[in-house]
Coordinates of C-alpha atoms in Angstrom, one line a residue:
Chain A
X1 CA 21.1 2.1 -103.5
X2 CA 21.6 0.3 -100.2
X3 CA 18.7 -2.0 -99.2
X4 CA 19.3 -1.9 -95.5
X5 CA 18.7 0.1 -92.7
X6 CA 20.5 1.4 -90.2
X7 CA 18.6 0.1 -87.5
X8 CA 18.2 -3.3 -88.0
X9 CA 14.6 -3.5 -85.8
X10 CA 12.3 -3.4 -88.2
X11 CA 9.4 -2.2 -86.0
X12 CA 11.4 0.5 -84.9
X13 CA 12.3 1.6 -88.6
X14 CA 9.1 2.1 -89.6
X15 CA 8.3 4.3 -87.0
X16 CA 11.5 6.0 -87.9
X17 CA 9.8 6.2 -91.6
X18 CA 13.0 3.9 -92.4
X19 CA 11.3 1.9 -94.9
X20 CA 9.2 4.2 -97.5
X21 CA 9.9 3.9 -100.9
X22 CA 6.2 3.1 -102.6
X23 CA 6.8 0.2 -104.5
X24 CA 3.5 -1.2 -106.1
X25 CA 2.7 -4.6 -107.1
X26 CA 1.7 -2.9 -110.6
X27 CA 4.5 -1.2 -110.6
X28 CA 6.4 -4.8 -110.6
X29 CA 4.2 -6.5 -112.6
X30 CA 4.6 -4.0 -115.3
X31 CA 8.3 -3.8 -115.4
X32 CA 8.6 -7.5 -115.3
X33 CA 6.4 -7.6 -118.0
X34 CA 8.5 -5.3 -120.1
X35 CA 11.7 -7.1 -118.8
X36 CA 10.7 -10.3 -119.8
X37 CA 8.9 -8.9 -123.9
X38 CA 12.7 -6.9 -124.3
X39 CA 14.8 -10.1 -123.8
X40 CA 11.9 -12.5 -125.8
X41 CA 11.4 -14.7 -122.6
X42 CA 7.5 -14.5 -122.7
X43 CA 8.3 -18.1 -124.3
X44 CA 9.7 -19.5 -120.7
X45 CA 7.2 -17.9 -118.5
X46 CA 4.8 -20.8 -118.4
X47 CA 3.1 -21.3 -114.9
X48 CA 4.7 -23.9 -113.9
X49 CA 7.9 -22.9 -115.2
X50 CA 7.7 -19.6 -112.9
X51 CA 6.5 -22.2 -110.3
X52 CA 9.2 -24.0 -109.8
X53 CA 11.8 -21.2 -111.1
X54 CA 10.2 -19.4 -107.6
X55 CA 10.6 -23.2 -105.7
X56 CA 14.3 -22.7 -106.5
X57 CA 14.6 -18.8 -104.8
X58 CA 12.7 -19.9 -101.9
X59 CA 15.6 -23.0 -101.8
X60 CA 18.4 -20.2 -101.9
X61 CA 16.4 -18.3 -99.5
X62 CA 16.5 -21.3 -96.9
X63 CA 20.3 -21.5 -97.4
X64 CA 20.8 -18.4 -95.9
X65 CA 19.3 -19.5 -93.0
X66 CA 20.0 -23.5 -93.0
X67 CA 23.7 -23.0 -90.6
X68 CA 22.9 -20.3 -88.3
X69 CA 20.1 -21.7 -85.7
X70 CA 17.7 -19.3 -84.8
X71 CA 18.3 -15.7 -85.4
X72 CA 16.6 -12.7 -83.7
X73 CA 14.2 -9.9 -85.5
X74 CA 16.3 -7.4 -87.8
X75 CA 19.5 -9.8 -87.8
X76 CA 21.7 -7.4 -85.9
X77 CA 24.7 -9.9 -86.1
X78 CA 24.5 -10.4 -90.1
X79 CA 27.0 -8.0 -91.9
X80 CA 26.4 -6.4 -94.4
X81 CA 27.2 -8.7 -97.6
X82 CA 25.0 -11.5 -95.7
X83 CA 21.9 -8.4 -95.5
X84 CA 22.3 -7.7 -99.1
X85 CA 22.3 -11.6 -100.3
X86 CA 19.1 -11.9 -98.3
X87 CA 17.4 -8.8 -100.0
X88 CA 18.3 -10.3 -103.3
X89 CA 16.7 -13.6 -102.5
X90 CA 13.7 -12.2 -101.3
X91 CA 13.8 -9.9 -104.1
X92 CA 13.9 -13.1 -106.3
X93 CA 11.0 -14.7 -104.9
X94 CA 8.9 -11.8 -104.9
X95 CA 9.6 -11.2 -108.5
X96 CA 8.8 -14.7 -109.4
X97 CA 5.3 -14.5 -107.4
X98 CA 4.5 -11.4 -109.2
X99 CA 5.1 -12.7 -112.6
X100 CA 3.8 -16.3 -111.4
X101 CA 0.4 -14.7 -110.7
X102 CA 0.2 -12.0 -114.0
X103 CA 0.7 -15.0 -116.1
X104 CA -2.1 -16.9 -114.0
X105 CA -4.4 -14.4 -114.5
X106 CA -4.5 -13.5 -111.1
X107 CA -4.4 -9.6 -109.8
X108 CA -2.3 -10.6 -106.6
X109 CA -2.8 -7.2 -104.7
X110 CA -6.1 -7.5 -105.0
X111 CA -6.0 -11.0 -103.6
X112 CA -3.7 -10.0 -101.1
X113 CA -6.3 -7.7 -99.6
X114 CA -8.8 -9.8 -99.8
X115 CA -6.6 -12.4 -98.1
X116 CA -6.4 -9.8 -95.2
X117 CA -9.7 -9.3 -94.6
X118 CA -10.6 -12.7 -94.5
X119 CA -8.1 -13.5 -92.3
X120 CA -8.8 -10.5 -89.7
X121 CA -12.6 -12.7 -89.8
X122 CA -11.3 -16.1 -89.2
X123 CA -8.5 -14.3 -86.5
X124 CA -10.5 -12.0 -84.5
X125 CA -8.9 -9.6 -82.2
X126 CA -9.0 -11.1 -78.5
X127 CA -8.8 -14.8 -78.9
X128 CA -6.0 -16.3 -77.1
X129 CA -3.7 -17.6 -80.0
X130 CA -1.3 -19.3 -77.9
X131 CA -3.2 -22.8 -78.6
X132 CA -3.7 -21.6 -81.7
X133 CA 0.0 -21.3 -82.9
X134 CA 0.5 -24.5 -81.5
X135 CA -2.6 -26.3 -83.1
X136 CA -1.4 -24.7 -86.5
X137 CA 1.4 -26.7 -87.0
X138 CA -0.9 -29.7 -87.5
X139 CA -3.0 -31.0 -90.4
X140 CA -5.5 -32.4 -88.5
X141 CA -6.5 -29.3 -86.8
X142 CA -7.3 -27.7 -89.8
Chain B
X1 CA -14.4 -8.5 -103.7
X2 CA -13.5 -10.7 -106.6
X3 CA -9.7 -11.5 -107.4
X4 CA -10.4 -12.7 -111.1
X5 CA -10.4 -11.2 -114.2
X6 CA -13.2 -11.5 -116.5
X7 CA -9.8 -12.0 -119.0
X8 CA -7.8 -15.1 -118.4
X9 CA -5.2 -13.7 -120.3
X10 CA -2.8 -11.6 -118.2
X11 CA -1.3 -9.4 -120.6
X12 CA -4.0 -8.2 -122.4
X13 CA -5.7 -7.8 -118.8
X14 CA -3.1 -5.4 -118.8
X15 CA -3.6 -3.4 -121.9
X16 CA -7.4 -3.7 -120.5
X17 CA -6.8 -2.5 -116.9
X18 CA -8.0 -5.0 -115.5
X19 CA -5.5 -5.1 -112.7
X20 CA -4.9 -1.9 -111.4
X21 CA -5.3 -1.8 -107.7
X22 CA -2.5 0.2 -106.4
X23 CA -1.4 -2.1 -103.6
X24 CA 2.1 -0.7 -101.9
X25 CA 4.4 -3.3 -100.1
X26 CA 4.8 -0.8 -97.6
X27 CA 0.9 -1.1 -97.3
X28 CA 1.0 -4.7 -96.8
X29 CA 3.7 -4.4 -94.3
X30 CA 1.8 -2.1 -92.6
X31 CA -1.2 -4.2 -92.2
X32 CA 0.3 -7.0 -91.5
X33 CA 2.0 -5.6 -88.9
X34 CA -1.2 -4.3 -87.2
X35 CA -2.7 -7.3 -87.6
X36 CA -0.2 -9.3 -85.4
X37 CA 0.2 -6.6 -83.1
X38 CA -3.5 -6.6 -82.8
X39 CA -3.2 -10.2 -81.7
X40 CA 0.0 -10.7 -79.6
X41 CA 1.4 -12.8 -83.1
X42 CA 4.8 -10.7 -83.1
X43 CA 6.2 -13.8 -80.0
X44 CA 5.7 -16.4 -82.9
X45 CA 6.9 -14.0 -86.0
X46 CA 10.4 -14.7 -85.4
X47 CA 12.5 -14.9 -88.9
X48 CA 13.1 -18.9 -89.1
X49 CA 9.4 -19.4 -88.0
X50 CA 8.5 -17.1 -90.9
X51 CA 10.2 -18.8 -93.4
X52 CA 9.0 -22.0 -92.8
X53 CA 5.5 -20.9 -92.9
X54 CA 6.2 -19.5 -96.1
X55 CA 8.0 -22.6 -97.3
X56 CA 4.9 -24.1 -95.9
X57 CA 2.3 -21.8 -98.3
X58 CA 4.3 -22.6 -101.5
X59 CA 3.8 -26.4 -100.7
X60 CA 0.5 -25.6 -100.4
X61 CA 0.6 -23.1 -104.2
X62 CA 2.7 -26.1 -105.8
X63 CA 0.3 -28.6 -104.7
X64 CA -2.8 -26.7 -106.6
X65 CA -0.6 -27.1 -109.8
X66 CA 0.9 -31.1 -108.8
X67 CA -1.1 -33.2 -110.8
X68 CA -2.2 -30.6 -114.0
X69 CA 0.8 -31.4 -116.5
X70 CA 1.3 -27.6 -118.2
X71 CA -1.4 -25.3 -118.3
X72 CA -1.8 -22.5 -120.8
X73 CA -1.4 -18.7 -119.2
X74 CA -4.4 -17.2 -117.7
X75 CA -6.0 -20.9 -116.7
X76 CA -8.5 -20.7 -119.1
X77 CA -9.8 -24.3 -117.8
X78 CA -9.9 -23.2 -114.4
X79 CA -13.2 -22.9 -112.4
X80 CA -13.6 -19.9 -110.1
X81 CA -13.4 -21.8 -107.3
X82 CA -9.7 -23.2 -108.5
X83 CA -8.8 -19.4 -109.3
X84 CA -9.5 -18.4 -105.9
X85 CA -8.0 -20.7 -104.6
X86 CA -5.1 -20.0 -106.3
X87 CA -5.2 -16.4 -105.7
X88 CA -5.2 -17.5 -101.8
X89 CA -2.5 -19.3 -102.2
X90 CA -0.5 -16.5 -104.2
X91 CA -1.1 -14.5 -101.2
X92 CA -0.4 -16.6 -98.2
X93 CA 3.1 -16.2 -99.9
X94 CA 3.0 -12.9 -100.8
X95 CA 2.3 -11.6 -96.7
X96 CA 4.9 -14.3 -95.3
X97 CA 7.3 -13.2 -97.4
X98 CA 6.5 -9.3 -97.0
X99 CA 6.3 -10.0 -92.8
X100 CA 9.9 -12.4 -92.8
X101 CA 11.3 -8.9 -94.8
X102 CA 10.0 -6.6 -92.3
X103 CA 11.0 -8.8 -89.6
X104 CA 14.7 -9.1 -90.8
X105 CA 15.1 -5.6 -91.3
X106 CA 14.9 -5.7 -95.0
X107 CA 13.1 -3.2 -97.1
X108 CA 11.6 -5.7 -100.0
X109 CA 10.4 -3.1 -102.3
X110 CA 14.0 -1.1 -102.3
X111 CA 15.5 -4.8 -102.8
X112 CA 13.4 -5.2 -105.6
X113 CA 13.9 -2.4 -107.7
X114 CA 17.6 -2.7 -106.7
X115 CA 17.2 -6.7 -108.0
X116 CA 15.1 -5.4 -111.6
X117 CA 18.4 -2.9 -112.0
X118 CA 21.1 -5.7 -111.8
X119 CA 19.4 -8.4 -113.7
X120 CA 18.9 -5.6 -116.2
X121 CA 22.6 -5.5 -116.7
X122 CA 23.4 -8.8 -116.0
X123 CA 21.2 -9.6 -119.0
X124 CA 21.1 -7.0 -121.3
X125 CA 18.7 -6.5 -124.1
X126 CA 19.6 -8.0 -127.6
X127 CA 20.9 -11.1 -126.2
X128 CA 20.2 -14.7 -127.3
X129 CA 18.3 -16.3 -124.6
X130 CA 17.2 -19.8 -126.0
X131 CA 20.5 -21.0 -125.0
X132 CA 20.6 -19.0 -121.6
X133 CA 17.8 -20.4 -120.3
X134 CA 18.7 -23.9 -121.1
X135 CA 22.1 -23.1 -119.3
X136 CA 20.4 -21.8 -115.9
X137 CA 18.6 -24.8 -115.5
X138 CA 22.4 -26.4 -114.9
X139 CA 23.6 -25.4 -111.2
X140 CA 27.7 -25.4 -113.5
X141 CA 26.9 -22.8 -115.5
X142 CA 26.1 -19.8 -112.8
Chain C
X1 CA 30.3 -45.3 -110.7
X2 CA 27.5 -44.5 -113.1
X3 CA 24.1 -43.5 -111.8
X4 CA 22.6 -44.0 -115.2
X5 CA 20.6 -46.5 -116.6
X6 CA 21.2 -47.5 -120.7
X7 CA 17.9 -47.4 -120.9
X8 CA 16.2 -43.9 -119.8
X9 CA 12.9 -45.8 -119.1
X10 CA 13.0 -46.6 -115.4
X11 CA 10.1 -49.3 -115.7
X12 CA 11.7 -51.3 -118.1
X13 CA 15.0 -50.9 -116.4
X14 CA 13.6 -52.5 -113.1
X15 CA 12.3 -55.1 -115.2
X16 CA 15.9 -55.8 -116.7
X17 CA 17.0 -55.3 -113.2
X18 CA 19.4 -52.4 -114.5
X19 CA 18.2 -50.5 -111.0
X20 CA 19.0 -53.1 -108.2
X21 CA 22.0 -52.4 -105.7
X22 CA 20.6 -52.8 -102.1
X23 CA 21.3 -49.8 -100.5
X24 CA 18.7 -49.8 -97.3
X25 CA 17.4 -46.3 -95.4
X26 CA 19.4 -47.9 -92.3
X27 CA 22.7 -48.0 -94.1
X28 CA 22.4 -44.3 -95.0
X29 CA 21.6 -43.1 -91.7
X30 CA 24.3 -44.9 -90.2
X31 CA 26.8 -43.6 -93.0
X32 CA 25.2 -40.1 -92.4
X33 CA 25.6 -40.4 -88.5
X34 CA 29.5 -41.8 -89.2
X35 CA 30.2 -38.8 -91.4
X36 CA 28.7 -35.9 -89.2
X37 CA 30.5 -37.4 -86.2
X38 CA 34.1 -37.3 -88.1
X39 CA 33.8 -33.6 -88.5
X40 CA 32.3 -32.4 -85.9
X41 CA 28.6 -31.9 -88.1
X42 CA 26.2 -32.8 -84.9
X43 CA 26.6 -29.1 -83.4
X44 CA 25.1 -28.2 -86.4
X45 CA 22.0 -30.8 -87.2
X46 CA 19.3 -29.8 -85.6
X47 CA 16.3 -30.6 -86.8
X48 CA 15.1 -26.9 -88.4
X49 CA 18.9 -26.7 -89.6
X50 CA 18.4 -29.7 -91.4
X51 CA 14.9 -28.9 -92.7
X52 CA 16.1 -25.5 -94.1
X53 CA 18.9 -27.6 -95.8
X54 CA 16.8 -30.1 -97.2
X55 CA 14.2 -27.2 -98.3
X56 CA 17.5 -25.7 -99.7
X57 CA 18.5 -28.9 -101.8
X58 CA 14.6 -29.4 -102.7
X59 CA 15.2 -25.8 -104.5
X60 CA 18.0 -26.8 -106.2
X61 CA 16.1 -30.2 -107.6
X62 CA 13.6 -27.7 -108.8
X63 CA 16.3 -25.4 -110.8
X64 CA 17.3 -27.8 -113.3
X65 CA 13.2 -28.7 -114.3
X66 CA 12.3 -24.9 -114.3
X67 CA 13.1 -23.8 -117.9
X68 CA 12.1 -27.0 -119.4
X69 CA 8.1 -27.2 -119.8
X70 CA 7.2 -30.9 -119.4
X71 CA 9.5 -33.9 -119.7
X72 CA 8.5 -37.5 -120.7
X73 CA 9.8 -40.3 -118.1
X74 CA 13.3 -41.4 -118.1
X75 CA 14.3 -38.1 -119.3
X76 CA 15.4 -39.4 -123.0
X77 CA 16.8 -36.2 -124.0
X78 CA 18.6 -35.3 -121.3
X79 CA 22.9 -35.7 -121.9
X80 CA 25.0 -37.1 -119.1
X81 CA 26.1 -34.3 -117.4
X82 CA 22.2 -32.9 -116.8
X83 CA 21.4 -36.8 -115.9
X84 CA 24.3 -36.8 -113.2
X85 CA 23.6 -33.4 -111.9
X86 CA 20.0 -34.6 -111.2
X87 CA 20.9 -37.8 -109.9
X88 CA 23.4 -35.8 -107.3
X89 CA 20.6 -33.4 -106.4
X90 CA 17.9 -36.4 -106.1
X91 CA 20.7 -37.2 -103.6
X92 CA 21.2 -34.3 -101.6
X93 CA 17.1 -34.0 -100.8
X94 CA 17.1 -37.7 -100.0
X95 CA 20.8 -38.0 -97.4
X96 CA 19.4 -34.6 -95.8
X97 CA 16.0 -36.3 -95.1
X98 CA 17.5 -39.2 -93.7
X99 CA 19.6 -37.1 -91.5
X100 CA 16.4 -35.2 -90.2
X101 CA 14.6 -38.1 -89.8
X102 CA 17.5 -39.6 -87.3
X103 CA 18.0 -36.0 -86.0
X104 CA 14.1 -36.4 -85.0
X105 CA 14.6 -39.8 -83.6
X106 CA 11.9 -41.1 -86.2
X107 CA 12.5 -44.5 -87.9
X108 CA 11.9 -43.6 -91.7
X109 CA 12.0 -47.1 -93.0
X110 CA 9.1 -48.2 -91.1
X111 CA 7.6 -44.8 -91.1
X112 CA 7.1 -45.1 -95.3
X113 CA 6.4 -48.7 -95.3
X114 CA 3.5 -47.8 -92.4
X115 CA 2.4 -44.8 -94.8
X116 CA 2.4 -47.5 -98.1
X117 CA 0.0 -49.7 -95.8
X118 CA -2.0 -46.3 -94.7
X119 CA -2.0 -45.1 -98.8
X120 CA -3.5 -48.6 -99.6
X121 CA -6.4 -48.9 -97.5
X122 CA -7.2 -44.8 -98.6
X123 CA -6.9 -45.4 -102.1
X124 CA -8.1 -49.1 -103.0
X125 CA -7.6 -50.6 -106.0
X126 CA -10.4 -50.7 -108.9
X127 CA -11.9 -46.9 -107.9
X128 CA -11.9 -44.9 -110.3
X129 CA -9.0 -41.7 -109.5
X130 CA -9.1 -39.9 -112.7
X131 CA -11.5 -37.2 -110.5
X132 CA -10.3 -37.7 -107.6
X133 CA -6.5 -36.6 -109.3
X134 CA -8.1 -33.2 -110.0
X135 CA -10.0 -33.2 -106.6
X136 CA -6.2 -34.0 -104.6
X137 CA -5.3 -30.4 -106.2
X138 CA -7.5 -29.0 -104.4
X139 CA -7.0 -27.9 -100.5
X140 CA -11.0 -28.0 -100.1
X141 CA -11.8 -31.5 -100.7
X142 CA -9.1 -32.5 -98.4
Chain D
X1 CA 2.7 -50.5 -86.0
X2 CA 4.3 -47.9 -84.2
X3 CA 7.2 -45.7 -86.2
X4 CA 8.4 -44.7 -83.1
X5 CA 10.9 -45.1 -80.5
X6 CA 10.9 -45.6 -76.8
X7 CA 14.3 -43.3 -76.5
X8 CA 13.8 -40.0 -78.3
X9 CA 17.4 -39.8 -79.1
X10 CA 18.4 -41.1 -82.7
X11 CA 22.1 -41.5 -81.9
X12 CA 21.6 -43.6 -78.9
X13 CA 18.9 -45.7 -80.4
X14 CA 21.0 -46.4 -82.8
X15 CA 23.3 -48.2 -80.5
X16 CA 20.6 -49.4 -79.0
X17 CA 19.4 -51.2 -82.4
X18 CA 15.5 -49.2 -82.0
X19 CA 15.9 -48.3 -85.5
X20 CA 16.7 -51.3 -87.5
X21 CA 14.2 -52.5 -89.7
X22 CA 15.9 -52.7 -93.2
X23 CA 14.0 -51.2 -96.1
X24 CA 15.8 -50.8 -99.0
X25 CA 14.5 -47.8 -101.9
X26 CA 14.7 -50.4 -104.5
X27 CA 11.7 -52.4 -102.2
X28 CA 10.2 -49.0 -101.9
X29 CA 10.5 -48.5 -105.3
X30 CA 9.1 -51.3 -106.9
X31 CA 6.4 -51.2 -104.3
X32 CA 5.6 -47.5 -105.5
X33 CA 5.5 -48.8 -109.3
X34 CA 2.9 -51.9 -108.6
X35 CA 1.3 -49.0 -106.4
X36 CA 0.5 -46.9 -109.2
X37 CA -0.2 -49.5 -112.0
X38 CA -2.5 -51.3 -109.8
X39 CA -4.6 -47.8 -109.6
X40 CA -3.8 -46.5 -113.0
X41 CA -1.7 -43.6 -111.5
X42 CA 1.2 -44.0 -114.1
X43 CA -0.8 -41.4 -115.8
X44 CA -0.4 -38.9 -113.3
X45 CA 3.0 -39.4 -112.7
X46 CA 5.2 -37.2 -115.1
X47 CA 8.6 -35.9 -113.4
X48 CA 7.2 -32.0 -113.0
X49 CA 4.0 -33.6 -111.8
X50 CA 5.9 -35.4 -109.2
X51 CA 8.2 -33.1 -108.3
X52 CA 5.4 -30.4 -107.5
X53 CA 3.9 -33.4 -105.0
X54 CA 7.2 -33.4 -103.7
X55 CA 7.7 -29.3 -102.9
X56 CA 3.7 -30.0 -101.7
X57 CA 5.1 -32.8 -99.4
X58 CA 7.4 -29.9 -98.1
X59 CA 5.9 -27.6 -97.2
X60 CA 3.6 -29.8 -95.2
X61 CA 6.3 -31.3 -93.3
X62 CA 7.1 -27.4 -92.9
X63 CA 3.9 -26.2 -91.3
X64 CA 5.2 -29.0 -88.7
X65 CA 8.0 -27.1 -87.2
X66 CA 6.6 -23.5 -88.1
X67 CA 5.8 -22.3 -85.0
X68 CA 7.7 -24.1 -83.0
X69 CA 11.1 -22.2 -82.6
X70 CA 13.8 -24.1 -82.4
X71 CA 13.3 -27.6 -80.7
X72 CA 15.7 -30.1 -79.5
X73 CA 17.2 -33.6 -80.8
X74 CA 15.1 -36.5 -80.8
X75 CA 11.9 -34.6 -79.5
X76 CA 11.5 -35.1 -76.3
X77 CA 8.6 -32.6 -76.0
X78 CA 6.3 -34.0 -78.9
X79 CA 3.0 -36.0 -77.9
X80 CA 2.9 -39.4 -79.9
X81 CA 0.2 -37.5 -82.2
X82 CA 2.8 -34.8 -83.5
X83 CA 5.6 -37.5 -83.7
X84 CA 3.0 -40.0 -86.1
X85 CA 2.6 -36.8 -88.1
X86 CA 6.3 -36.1 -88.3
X87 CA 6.4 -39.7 -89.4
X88 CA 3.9 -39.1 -92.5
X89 CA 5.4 -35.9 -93.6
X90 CA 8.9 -37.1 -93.9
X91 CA 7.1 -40.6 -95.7
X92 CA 5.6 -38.8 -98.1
X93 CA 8.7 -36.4 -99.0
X94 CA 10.6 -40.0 -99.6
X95 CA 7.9 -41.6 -101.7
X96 CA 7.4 -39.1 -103.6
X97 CA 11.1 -38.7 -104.0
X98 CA 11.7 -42.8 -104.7
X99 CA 9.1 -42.2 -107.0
X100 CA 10.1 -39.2 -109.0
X101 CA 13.4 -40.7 -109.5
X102 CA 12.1 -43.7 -110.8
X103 CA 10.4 -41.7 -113.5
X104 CA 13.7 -40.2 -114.8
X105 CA 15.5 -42.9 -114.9
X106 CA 17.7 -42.2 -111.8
X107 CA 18.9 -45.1 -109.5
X108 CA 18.7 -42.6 -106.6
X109 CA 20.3 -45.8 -104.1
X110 CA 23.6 -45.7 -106.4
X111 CA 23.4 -42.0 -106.7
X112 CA 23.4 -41.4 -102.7
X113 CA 26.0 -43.7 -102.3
X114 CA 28.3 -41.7 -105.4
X115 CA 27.1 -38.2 -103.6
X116 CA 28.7 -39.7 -99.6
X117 CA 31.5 -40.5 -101.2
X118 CA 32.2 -37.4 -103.3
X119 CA 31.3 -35.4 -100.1
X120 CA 33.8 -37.3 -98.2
X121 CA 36.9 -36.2 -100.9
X122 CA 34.8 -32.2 -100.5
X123 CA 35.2 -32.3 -96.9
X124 CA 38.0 -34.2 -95.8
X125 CA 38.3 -35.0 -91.6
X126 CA 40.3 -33.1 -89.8
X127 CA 39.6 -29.7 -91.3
X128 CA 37.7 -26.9 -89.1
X129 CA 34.5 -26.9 -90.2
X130 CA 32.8 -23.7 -88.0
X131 CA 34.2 -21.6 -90.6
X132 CA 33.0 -23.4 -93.8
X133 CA 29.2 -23.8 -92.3
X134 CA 28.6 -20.0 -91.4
X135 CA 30.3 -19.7 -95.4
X136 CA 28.1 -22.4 -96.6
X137 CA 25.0 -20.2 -96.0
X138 CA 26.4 -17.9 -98.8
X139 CA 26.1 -18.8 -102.2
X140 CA 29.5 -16.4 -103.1
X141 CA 31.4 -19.0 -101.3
X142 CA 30.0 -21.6 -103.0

């Protein structure tokens, strides 16, 4: 199963339906959840165990990144070895949050949604975000 | 709309249904990219930027948990407010990591499943653990 | 060269003075500077390089805690090897922040004694923290 | 007292002697500890409890350089305010660093020292290094 597309845009992939397979947070959480029962590792999943097992993904996740300055949307340079080590380490961070949050107690698409609309209130349409961006890289602005 | 379960516990929540919103990744990839295209946010949503806000939003998740020594599944102790808050925080992670997919060209739910199907083999079921995990913790032993 | 202390209990140790080579911030970033230059590193530390690199290191620091629940100071239990691959990942956060730092043309030395003098006058002595702890994991009473 | 420098380039302040104040990590260290005792935070500070203030610390000096794109050496475009930020961010990843070492025992001063010189038998001068950086973003080549 590759995890890449042939057009490395992703805008333009979606419009191209590129990207559709229906994966579901539930879907996940659930198979995570019989993952970790079948192997008896229920016993490490503590929060902060899956807190800082995700802090080490994100880490790996950075090291892709760390050498290459900045790189432009759909990475049309990477090949295809460096496309498929980043889908695993995003892969790994996801599937830490998702277990993260089930063990917390916490039904993440639901706050996901919720985090939307929230956001699409504090973030109308029509403001100029320019100053924004800039003003949101500082503490003291929040 | 409330993101907490009347349940701490997440697996029985579960067994309960209590968290069974379908959310898609493909819907929050979707939305999210509305929502920057809505406000002229796809000039800052460049991969690097991305990933630095999102190394930014699990500063942020990490620093909800800093000073709590271990905490039982489910947060029983927690207020609402420090569940909410924590089920923001999930989030904020949740869409910068879904958005820095999209915007490198990476289907995250394919890479998922694809991820669930190789750790599957890579640790098969039947297997002692106990000493596994101890071992993963040690960078020598990967 | 050992980086251990006989005794895991790093109070005690400072108090038998088993902790005190002088190694000052200024010696590191001239050592780091000195070492980049030799191979040709600069081309390649800017400051968001370096910041994904220390974010990378950071993850790696947070590998070797994430499978182990909660551990009592100086690490009793710990064997050498663990201690050593700590004390080298300790390392690698701490000569990547220095190198930043300098990359930034910001003096760290007096930066952290400034933010000690900030700290003191923000937190005085004889207050009582054990609420204000729980409060400082929370964004909202920032 | 200022933590900044007239010239926004570390290399030449260097030469210049602008960034020579000598603070040592076993002054910020023991600083740290009367710190804490003084305030009764020993309590607070376990290794996973620290750490997590560290990956906090992160992320905040993270949301700095978000939005920013790439940016130059030394910062020549940041007002004074954004620099005295920069300044607290990067303090607070290093006391939180000195400090979580501290509590497990590590003498991180010895242990950077031991890592320069172990990288200086990894990467010897002379070799190309262009190569080894793009494969240093891959964990294969690792």
């Amino acid at each position: 199963m590759t995890i890449l597309m042939e057009n490395g845009d992703g805008a333009d992939a979606v419009a191209k339906g590129g990207m559709d397979v229906e994966v579901s947070l539930g879907d996940l959480r659930k198979q995570l959840d019989d993952f970790a029962k079948a192997r008896g590792w229920e016993q490490f999943h503590s929060p902060r165990n899956l807190l800082l097992a995700l802090v080490g993904e994100v880490g790996e996740l950075s090291e892709i990144f760390q050498w290459k300055g900045e790189v432009p949307r759909g990475l049309p340079d990477w090949n295809v070895s460096e496309k498929e080590h980043l889908g695993e380490e995003l892969s790994d961070v996801l599937l830490y949050l998702v277990r993260l949050s089930h063990m917390c107690g916490v039904d993440l698409g639901r706050a996901a949604l919720s985090k939307i609309e929230k956001n699409a209130i504090k973030y109308p349409v029509g403001r100029d975000y320019s100053r924004a961006a800039a003003a949101a890289s500082s503490k003291w602005s929040k």
